[in-house]
PDB file of C-alpha atoms in Angstrom:
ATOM      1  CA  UNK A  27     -21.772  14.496  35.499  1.00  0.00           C
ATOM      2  CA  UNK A  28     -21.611  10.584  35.817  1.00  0.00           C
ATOM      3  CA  UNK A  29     -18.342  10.088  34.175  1.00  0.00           C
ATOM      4  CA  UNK A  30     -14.938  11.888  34.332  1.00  0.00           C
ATOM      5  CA  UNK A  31     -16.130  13.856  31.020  1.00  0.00           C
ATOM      6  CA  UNK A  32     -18.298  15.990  32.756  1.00  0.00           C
ATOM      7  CA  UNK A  33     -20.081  17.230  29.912  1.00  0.00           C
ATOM      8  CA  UNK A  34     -23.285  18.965  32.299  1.00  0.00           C
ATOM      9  CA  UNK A  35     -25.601  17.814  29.176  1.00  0.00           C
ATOM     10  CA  UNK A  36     -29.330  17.615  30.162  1.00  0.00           C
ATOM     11  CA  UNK A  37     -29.749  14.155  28.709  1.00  0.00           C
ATOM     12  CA  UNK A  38     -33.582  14.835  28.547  1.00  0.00           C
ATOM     13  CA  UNK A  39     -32.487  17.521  26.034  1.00  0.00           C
ATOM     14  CA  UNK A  40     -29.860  15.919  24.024  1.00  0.00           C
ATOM     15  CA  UNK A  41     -27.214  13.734  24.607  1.00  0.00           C
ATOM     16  CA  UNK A  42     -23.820  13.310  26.115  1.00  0.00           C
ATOM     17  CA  UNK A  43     -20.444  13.091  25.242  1.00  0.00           C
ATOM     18  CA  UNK A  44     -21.543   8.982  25.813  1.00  0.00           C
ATOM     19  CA  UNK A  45     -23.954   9.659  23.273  1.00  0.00           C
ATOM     20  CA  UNK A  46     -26.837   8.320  25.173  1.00  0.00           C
ATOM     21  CA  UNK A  47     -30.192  10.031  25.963  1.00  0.00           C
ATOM     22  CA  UNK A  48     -31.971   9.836  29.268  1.00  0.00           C
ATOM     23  CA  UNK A  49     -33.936   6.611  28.873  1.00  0.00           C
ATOM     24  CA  UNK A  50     -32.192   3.316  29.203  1.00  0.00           C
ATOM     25  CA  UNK A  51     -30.460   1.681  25.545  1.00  0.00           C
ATOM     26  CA  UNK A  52     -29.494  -1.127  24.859  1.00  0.00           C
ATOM     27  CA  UNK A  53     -28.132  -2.955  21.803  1.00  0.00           C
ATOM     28  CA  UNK A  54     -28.421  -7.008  22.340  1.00  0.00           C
ATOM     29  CA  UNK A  55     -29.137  -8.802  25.697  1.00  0.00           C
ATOM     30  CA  UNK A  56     -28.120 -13.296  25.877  1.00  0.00           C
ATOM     31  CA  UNK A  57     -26.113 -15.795  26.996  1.00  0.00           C
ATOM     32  CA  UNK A  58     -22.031 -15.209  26.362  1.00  0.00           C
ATOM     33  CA  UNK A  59     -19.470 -17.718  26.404  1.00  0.00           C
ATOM     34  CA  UNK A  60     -16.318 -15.607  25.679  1.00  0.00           C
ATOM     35  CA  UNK A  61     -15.583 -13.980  29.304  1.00  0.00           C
ATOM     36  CA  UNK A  62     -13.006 -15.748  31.668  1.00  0.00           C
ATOM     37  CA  UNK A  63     -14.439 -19.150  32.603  1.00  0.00           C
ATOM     38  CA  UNK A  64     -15.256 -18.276  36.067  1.00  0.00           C
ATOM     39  CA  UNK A  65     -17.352 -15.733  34.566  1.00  0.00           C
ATOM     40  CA  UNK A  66     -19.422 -17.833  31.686  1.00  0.00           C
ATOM     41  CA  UNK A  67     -19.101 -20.926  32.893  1.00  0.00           C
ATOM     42  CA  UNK A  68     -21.418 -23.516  31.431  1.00  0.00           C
ATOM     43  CA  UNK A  69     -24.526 -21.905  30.982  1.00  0.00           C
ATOM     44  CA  UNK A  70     -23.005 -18.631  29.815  1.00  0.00           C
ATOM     45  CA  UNK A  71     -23.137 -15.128  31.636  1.00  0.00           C
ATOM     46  CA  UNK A  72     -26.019 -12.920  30.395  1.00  0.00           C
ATOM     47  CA  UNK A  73     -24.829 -10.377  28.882  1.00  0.00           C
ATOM     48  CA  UNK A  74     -26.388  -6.749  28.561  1.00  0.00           C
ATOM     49  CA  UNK A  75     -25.074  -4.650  26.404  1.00  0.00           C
ATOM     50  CA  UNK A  76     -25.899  -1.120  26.828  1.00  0.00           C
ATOM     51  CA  UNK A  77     -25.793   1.512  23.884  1.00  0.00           C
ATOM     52  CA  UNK A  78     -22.881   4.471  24.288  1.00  0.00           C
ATOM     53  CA  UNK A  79     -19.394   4.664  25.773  1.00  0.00           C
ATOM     54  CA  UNK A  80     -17.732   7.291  27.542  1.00  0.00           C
ATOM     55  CA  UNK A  81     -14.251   5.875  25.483  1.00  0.00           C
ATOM     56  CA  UNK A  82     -13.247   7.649  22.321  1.00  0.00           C
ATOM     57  CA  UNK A  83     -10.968   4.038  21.474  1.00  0.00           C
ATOM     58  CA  UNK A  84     -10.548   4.567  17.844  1.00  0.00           C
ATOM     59  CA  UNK A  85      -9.787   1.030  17.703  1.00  0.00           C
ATOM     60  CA  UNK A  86     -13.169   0.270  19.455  1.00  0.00           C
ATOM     61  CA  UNK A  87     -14.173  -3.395  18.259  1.00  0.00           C
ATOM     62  CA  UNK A  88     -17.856  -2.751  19.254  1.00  0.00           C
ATOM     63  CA  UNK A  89     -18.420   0.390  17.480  1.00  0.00           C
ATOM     64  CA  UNK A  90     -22.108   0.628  16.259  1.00  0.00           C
ATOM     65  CA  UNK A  91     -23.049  -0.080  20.006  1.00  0.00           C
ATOM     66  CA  UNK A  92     -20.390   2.298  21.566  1.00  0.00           C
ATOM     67  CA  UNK A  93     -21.108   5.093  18.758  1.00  0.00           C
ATOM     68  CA  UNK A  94     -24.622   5.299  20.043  1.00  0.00           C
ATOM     69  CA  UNK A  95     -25.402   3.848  16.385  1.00  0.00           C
ATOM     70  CA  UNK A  96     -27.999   0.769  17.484  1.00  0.00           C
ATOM     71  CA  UNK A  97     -29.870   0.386  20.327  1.00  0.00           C
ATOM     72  CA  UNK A  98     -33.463   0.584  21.466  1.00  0.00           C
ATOM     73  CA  UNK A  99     -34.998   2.801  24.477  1.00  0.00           C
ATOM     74  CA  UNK A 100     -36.257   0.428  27.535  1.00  0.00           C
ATOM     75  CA  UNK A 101     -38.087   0.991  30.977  1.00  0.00           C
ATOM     76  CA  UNK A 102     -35.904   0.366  34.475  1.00  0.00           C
ATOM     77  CA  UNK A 103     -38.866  -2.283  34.516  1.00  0.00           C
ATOM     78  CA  UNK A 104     -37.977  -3.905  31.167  1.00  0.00           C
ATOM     79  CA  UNK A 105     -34.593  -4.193  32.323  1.00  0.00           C
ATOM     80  CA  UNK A 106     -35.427  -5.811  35.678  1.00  0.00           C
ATOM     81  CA  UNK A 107     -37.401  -8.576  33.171  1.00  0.00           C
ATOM     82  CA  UNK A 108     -34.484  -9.132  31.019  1.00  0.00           C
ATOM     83  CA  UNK A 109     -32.497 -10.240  33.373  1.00  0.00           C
ATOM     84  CA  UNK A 110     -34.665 -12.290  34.820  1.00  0.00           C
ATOM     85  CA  UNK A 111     -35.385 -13.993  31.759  1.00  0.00           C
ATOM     86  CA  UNK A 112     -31.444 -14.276  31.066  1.00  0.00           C
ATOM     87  CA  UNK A 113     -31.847 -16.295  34.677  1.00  0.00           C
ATOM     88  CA  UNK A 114     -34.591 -18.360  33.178  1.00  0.00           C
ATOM     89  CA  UNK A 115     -32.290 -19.179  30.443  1.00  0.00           C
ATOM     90  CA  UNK A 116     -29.715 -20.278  32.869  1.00  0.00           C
ATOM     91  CA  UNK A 117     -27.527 -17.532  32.779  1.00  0.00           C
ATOM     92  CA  UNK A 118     -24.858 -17.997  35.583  1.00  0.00           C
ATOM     93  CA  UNK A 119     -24.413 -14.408  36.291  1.00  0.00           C
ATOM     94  CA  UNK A 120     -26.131 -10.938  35.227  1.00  0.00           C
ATOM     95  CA  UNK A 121     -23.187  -9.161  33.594  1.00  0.00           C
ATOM     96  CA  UNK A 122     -23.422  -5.585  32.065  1.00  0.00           C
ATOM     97  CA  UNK A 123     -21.811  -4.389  29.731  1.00  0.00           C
ATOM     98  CA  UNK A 124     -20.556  -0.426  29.704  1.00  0.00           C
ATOM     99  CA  UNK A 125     -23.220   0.152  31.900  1.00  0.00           C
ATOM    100  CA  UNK A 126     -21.355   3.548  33.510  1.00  0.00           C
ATOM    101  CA  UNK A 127     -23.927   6.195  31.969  1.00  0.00           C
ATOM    102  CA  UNK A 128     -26.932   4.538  32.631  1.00  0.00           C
ATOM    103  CA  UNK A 129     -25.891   3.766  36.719  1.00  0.00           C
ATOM    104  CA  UNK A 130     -28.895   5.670  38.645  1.00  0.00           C
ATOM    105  CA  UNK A 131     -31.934   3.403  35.869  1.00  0.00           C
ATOM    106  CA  UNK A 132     -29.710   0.724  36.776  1.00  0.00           C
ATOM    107  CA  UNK A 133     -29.377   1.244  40.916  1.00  0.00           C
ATOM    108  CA  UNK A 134     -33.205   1.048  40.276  1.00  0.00           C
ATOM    109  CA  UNK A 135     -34.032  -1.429  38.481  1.00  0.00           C
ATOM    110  CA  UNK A 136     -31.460  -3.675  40.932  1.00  0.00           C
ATOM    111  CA  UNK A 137     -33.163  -2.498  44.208  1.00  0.00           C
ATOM    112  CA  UNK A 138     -36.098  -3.688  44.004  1.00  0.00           C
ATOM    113  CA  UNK A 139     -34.784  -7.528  45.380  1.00  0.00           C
ATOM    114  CA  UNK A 140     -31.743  -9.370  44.995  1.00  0.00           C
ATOM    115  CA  UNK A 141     -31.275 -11.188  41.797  1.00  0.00           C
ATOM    116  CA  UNK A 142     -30.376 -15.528  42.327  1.00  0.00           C
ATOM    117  CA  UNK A 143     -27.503 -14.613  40.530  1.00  0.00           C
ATOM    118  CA  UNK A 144     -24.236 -12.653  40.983  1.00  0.00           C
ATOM    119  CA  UNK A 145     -24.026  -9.026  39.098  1.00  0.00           C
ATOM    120  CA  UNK A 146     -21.620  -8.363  37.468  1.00  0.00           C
ATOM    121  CA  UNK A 147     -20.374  -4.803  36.189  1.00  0.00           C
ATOM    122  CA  UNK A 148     -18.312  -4.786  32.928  1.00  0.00           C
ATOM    123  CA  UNK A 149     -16.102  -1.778  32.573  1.00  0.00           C
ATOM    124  CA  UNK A 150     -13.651   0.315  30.895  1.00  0.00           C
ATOM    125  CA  UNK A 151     -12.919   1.957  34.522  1.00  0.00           C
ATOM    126  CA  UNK A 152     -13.252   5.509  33.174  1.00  0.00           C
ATOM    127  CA  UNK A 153     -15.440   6.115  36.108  1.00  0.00           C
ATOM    128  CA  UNK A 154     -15.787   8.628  39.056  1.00  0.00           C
ATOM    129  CA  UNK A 155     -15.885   7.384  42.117  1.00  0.00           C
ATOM    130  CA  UNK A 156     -19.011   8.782  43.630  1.00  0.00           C
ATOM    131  CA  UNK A 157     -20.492   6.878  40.812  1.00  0.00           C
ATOM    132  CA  UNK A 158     -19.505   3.906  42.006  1.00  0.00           C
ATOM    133  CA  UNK A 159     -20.611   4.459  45.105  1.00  0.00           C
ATOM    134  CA  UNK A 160     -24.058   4.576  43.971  1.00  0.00           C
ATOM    135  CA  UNK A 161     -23.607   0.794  43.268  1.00  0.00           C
ATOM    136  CA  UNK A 162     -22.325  -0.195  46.906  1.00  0.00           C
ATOM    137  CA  UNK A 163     -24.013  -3.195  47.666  1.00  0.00           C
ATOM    138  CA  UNK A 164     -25.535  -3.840  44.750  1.00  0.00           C
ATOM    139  CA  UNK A 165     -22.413  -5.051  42.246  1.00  0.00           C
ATOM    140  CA  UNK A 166     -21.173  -8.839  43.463  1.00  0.00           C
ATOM    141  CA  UNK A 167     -18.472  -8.627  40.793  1.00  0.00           C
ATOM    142  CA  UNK A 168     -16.402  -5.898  39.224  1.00  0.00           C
ATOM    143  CA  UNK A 169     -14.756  -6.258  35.443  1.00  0.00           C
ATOM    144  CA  UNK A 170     -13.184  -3.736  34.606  1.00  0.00           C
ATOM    145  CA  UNK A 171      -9.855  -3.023  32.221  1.00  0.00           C
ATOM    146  CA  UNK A 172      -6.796  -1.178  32.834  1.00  0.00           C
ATOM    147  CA  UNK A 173      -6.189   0.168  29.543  1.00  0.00           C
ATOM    148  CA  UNK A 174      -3.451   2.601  29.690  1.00  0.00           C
ATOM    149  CA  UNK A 175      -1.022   4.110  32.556  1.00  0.00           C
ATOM    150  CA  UNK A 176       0.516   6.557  30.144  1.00  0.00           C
ATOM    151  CA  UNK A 177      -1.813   9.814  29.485  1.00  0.00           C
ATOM    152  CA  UNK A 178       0.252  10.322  25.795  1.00  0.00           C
ATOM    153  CA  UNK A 179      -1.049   6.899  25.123  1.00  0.00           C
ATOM    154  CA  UNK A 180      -4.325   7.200  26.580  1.00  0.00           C
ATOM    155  CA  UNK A 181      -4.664  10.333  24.896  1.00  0.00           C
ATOM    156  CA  UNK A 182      -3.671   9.389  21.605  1.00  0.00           C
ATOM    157  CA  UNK A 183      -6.351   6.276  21.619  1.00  0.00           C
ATOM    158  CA  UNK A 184      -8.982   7.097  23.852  1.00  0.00           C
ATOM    159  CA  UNK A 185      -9.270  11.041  23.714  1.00  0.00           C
ATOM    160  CA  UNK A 186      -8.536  10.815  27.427  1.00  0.00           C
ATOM    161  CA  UNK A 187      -5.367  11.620  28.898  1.00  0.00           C
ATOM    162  CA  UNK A 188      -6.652  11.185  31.895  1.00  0.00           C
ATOM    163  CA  UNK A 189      -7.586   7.757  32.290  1.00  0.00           C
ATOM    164  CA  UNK A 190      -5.359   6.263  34.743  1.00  0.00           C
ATOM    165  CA  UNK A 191      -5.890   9.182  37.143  1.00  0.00           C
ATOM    166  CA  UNK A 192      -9.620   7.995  37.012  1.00  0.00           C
ATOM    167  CA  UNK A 193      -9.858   4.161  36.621  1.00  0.00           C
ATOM    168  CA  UNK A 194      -7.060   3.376  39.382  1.00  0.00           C
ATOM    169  CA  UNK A 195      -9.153   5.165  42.390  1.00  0.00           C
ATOM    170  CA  UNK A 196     -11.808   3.425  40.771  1.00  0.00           C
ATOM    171  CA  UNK A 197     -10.382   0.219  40.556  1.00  0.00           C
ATOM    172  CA  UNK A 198      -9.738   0.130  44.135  1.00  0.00           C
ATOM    173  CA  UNK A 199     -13.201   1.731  44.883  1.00  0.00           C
ATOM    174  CA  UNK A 200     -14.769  -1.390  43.595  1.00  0.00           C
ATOM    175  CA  UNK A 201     -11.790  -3.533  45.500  1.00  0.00           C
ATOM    176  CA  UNK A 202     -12.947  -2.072  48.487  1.00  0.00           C
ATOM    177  CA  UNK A 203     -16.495  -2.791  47.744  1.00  0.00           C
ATOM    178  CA  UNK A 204     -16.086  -6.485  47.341  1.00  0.00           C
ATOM    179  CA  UNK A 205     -13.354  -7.574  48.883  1.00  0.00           C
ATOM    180  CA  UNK A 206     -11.287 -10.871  48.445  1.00  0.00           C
ATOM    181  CA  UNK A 207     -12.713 -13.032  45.262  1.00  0.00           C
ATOM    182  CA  UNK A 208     -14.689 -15.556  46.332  1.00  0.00           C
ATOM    183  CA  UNK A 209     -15.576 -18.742  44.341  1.00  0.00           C
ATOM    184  CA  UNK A 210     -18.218 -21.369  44.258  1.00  0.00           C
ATOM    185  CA  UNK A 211     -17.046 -25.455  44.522  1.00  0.00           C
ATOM    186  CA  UNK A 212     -17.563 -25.328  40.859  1.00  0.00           C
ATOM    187  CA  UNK A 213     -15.348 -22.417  40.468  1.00  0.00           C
ATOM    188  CA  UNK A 214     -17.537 -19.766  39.514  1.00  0.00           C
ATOM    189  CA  UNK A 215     -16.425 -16.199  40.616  1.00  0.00           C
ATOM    190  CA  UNK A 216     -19.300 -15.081  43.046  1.00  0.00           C
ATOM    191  CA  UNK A 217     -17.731 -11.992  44.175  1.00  0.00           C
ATOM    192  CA  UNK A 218     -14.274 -10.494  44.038  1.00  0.00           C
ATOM    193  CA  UNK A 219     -12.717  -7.921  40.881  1.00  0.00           C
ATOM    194  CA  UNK A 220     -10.880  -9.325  38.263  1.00  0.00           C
ATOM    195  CA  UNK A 221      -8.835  -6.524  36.320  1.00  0.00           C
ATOM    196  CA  UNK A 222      -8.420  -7.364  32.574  1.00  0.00           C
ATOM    197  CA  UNK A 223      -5.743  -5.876  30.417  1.00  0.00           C
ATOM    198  CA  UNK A 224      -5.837  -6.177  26.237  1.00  0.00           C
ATOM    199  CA  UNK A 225      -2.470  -6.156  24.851  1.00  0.00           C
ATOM    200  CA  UNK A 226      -2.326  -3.959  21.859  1.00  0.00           C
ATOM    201  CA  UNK A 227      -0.166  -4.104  19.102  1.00  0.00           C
ATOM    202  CA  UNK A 228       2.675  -2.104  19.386  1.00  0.00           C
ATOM    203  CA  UNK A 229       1.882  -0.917  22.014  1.00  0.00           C
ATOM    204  CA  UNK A 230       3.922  -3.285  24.513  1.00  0.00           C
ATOM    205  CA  UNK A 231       5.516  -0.370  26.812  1.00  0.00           C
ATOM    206  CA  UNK A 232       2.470   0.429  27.573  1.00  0.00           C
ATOM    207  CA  UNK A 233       1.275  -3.201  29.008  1.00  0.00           C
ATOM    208  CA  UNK A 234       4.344  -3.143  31.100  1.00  0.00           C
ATOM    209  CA  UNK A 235       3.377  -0.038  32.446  1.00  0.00           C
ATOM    210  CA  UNK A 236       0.014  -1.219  33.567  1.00  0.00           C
ATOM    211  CA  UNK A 237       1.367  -4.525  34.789  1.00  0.00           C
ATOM    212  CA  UNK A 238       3.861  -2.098  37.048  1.00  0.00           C
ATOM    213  CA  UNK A 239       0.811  -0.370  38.015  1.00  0.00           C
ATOM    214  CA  UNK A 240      -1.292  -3.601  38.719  1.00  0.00           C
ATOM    215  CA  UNK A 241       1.335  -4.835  40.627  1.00  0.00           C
ATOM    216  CA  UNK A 242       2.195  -1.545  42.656  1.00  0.00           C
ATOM    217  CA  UNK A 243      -1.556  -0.112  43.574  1.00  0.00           C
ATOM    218  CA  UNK A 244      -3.665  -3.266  44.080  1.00  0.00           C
ATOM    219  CA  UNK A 245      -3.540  -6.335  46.539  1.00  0.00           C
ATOM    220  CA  UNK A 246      -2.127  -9.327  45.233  1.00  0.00           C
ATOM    221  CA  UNK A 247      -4.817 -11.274  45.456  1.00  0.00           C
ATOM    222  CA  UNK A 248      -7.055  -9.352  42.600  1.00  0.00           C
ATOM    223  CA  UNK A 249      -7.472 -11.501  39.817  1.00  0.00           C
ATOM    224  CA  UNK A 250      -5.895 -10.310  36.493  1.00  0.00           C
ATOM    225  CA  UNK A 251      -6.741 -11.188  32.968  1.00  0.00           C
ATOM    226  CA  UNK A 252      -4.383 -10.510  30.180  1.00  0.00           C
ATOM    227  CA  UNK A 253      -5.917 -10.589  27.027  1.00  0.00           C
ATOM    228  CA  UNK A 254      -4.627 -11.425  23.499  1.00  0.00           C
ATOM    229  CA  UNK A 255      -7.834 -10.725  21.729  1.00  0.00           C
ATOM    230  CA  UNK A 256      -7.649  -7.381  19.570  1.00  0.00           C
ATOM    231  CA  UNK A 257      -8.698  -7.547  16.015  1.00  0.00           C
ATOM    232  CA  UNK A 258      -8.075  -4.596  13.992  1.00  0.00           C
ATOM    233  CA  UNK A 259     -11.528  -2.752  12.824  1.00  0.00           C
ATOM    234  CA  UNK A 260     -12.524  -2.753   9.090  1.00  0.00           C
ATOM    235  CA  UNK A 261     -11.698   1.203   8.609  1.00  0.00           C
ATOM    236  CA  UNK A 262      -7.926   1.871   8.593  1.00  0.00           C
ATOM    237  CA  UNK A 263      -6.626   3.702  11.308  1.00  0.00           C
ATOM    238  CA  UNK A 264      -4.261   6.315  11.793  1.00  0.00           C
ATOM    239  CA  UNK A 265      -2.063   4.153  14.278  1.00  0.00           C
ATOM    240  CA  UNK A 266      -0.546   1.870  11.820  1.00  0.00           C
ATOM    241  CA  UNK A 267       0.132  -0.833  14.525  1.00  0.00           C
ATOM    242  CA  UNK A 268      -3.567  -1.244  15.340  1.00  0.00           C
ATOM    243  CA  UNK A 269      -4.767  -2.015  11.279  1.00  0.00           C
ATOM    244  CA  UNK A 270      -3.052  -5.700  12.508  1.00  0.00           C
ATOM    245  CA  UNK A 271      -3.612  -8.529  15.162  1.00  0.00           C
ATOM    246  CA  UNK A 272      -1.040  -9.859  18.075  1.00  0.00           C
ATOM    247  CA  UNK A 273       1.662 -11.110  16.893  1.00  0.00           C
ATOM    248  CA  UNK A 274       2.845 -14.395  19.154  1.00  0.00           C
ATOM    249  CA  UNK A 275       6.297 -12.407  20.309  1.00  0.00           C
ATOM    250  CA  UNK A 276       4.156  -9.400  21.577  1.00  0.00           C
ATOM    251  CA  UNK A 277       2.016 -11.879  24.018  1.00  0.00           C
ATOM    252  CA  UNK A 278       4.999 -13.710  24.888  1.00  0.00           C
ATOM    253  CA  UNK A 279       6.599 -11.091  26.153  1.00  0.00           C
ATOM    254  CA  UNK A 280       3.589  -9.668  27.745  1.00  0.00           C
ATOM    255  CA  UNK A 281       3.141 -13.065  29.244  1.00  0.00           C
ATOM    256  CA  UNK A 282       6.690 -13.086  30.504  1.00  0.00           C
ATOM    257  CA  UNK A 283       6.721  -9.409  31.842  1.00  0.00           C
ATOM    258  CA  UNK A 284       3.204 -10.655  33.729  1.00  0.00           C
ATOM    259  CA  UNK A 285       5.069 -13.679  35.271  1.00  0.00           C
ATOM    260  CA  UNK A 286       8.283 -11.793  36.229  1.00  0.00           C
ATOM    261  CA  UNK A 287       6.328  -9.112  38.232  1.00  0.00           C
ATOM    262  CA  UNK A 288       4.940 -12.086  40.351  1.00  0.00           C
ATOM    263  CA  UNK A 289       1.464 -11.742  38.979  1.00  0.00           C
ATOM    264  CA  UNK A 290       0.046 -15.575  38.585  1.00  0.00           C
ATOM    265  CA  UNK A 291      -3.739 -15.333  40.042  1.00  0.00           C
ATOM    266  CA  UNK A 292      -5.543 -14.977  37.085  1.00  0.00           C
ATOM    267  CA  UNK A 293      -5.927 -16.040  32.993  1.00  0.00           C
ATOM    268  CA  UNK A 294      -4.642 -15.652  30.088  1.00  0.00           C
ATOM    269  CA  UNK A 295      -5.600 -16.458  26.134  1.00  0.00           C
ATOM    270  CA  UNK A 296      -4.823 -17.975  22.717  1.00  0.00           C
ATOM    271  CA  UNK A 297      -3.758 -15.675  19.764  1.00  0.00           C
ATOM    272  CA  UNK A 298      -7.104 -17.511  17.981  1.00  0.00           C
ATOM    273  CA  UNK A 299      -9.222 -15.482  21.021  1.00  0.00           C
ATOM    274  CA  UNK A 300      -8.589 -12.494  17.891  1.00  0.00           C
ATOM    275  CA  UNK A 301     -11.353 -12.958  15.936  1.00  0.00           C
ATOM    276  CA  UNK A 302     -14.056 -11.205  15.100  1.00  0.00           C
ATOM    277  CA  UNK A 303     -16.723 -14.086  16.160  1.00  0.00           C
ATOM    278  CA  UNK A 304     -16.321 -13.491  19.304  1.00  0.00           C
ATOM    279  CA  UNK A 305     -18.193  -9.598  18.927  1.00  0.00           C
ATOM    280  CA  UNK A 306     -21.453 -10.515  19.254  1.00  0.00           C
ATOM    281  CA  UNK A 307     -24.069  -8.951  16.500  1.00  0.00           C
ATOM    282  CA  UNK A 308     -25.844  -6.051  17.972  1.00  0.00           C
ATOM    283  CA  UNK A 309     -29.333  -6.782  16.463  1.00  0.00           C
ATOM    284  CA  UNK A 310     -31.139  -5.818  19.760  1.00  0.00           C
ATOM    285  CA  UNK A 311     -31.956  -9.818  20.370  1.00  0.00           C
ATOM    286  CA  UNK A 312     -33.156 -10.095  23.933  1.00  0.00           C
ATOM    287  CA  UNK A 313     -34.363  -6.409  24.084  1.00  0.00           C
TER     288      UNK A 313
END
């Protein structure tokens, strides 16, 4: 009953809609260099990618880790020494990646003492509230996207119509949690929520709407990140707009629409962010 799916599966007995068990899997742990700058800095954020996803995107870019498909089972002690060797490495920040069905093994493994490092929580924002409140004190910075505002489009993509009615009480949960972002004098983000948007293609109604919704529900100083970075997956998908990348018109305009609705505390990306280097391998390195 973590997520808004509410499936009531005993993970100990099979597993959820999230397609994760009850132990703790993840799919590849290291240093990344592809989040906002403020975020991976020099030495790179350390990433942990966790196996499963409450999403049913069927333009999901990460899918054997989403689709439960890789991964390998570790302890809430395990975890604690991963990120402390991601520290050793000189990771900047402890970031994790769809971590939203695995919250209580994480509250746990991040209680025991505060990590040197910021912790970041990296997140589609299909969440439930009191599930976020489990983190309270524990999370220095949210990330999480604003995907759709229309349920007919969140629907059609995600098998959830009700996204927004989820991730904007969530969004604000986590707003309320951190407050105003606060940076370092080298300008690394040490607490504070930065909500990232990816413009899909086709699908530029839809951006608006969020931007409208970004604009309308959250203080103005939340950082926003509007990203240009899809790349269509191999398989071809029923949603002919999705089997292609950007085009430079559809960011523009994105861009523009940002601008015009006063948004300008945040980052955007180049069209060559698309490509498919930038999706890690999941080859459990760092497990």
């Amino acid at each position: 009953m973590l997520c808004p799916r509410s499936c009531g599966v005993d993970r100990s007995e099979s597993k959820g809609f999230c397609r994760a068990g009850n132990k703790i899997t993840l799919g590849r742990a290291g240093l990344h260099f592809w989040e906002e700058p403020c975020i991976s800095g020099l030495g790179g954020s350390g990433a942990v990618f966790f196996t499963g996803c409450n999403m049913g995107c069927i333009f999901c870019q990460n899918e054997p880790l989403s689709r439960g498909i890789v991964g390998k089972e570790v302890t809430e002690d395990r975890l604690r020494g991963i990120f402390c060797e991601l520290i050793d490495d000189g990771a900047d920040n402890i970031n994790l990646v769809t971590p939203s069905h695995f919250v209580p093994e994480i509250v746990k493994a991040l209680s025991k003492e505060k990590l040197p490092v910021p912790v970041v929580y990296n997140t589609s924002s299909y969440e439930k509230v009191s599930t976020l409140k489990m983190l309270d004190g524990l999370i220095d910075i949210y990330l999480p996207d604003l995907k759709y505002s229309s349920p007919s489009v969140s629907g059609l993509l995600s098998g959830a119509p009700d996204y927004a009615q989820f991730a904007v009480p969530a969004i604000k949960e986590m707003i309320r949690q951190t407050g105003e972002c606060i940076t370092d004098e080298d300008g690394m983000l040490q607490r504070g929520v930065i909500v990232r948007h990816l413009v899909l293609p086709g699908f530029l109604e839809n951006t608006y709407d969020v931007i409208d919704t970004v604009t309308r529900e959250f203080p103005p100083w939340v950082m926003f990140s509007l990203m240009s970075q899809y790349t269509p997956p191999k398989k071809i998908l029923p949603v002919e707009s999705l089997n292609r990348r950007l085009t430079e018109e559809e960011y523009e305009k994105a861009a523009d629409y940002m601008y015009l609705s006063g948004i300008d505390n945040g980052f955007m990306q180049e069209l060559s962010s698309a490509k498919e280097e930038y999706t890690p391998e999941f080859d459990l390195s760092g497990v």
